[in-house]
C-alpha positions as a LaTeX table, in Angstrom:
\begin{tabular}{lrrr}
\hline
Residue & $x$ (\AA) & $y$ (\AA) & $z$ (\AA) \\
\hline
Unk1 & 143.38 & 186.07 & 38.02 \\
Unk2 & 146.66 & 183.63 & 37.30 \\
Unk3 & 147.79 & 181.44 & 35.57 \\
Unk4 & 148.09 & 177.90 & 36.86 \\
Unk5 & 149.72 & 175.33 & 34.37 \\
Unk6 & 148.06 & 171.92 & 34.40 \\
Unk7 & 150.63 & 168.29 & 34.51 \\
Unk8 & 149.44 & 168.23 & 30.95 \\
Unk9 & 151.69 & 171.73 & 30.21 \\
Unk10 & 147.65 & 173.25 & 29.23 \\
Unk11 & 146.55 & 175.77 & 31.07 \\
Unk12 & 143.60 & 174.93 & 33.46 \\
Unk13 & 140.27 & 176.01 & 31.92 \\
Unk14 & 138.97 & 178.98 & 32.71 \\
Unk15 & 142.50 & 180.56 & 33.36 \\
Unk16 & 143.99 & 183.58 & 32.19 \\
Unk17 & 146.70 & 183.48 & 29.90 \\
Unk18 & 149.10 & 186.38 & 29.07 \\
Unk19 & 150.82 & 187.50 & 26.29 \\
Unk20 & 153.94 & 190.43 & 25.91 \\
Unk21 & 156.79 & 191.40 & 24.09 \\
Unk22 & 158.58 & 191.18 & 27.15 \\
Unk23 & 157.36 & 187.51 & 27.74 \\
Unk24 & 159.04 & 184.03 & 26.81 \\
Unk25 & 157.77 & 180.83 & 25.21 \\
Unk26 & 160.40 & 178.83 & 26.19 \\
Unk27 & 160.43 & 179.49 & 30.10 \\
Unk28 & 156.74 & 181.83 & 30.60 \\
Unk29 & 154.08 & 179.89 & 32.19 \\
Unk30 & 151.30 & 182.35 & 30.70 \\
Unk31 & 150.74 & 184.40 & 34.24 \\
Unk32 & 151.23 & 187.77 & 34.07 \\
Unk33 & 154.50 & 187.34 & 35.89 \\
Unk34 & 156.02 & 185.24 & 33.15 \\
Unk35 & 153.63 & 186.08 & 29.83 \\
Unk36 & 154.13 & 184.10 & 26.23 \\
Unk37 & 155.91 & 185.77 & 24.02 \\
Unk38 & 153.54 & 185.19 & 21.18 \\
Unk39 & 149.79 & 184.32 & 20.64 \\
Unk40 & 150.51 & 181.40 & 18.63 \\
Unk41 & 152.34 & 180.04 & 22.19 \\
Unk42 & 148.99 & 180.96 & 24.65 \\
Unk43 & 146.73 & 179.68 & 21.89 \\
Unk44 & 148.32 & 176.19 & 22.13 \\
Unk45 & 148.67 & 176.02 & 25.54 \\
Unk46 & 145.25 & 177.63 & 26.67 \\
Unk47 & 142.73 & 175.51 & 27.30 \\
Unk48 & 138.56 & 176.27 & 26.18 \\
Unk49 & 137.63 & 178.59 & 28.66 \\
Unk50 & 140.79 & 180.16 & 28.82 \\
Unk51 & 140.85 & 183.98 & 28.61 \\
Unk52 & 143.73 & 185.60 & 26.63 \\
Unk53 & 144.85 & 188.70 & 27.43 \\
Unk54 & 147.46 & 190.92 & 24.76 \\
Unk55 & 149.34 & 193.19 & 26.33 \\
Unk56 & 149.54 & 196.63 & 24.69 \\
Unk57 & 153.17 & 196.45 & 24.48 \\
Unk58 & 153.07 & 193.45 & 21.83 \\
Unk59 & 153.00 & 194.20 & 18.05 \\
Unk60 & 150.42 & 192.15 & 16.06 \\
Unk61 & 151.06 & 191.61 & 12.38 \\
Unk62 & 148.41 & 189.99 & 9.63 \\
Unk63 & 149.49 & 187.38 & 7.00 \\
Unk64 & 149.62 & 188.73 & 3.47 \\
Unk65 & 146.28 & 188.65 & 1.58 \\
Unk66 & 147.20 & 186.51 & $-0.90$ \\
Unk67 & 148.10 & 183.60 & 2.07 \\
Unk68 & 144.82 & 184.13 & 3.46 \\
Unk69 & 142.73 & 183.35 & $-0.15$ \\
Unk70 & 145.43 & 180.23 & $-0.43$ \\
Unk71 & 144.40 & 178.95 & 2.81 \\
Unk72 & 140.45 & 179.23 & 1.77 \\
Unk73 & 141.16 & 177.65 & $-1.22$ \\
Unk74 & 142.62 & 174.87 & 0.63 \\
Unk75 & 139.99 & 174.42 & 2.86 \\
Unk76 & 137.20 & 174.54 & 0.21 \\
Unk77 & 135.70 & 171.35 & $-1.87$ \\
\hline
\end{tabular}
């Protein structure tokens, strides 16, 4: 599968969309020739029906706790 960016700067649905430490937000396209640099990037600019695929070279790390229960309490009414 590649990556084929739409005139929009999405990703076509149904595309794969790659992610690595070795990749680049500012000049990747999301193939797995030229992979986003961070989730946040192929989140944006996948489309639905996009399929993201994390490389096992890139290091994930979790908000604190305590911004997670701030968020929920924003959210809630």
């Amino acid at each position: 599968m590649s990556h084929t960016p739409s005139g929009s700067g999405l990703c076509r649905r149904g595309t794969a969309v790659y992610v690595s430490s070795s990749g680049n937000d500012g000049t990747g396209d999301g193939s797995a020739d030229k992979p986003y640099a961070t989730l946040a990037k192929a989140v944006t600019e996948a489309e639905d029906g996009s399929t993201i695929y994390v490389m096992s070279d890139l290091t994930m790390t979790a908000p604190p706790v305590s911004d997670l229960l701030q968020s929920r309490k924003k959210s809630s009414f």
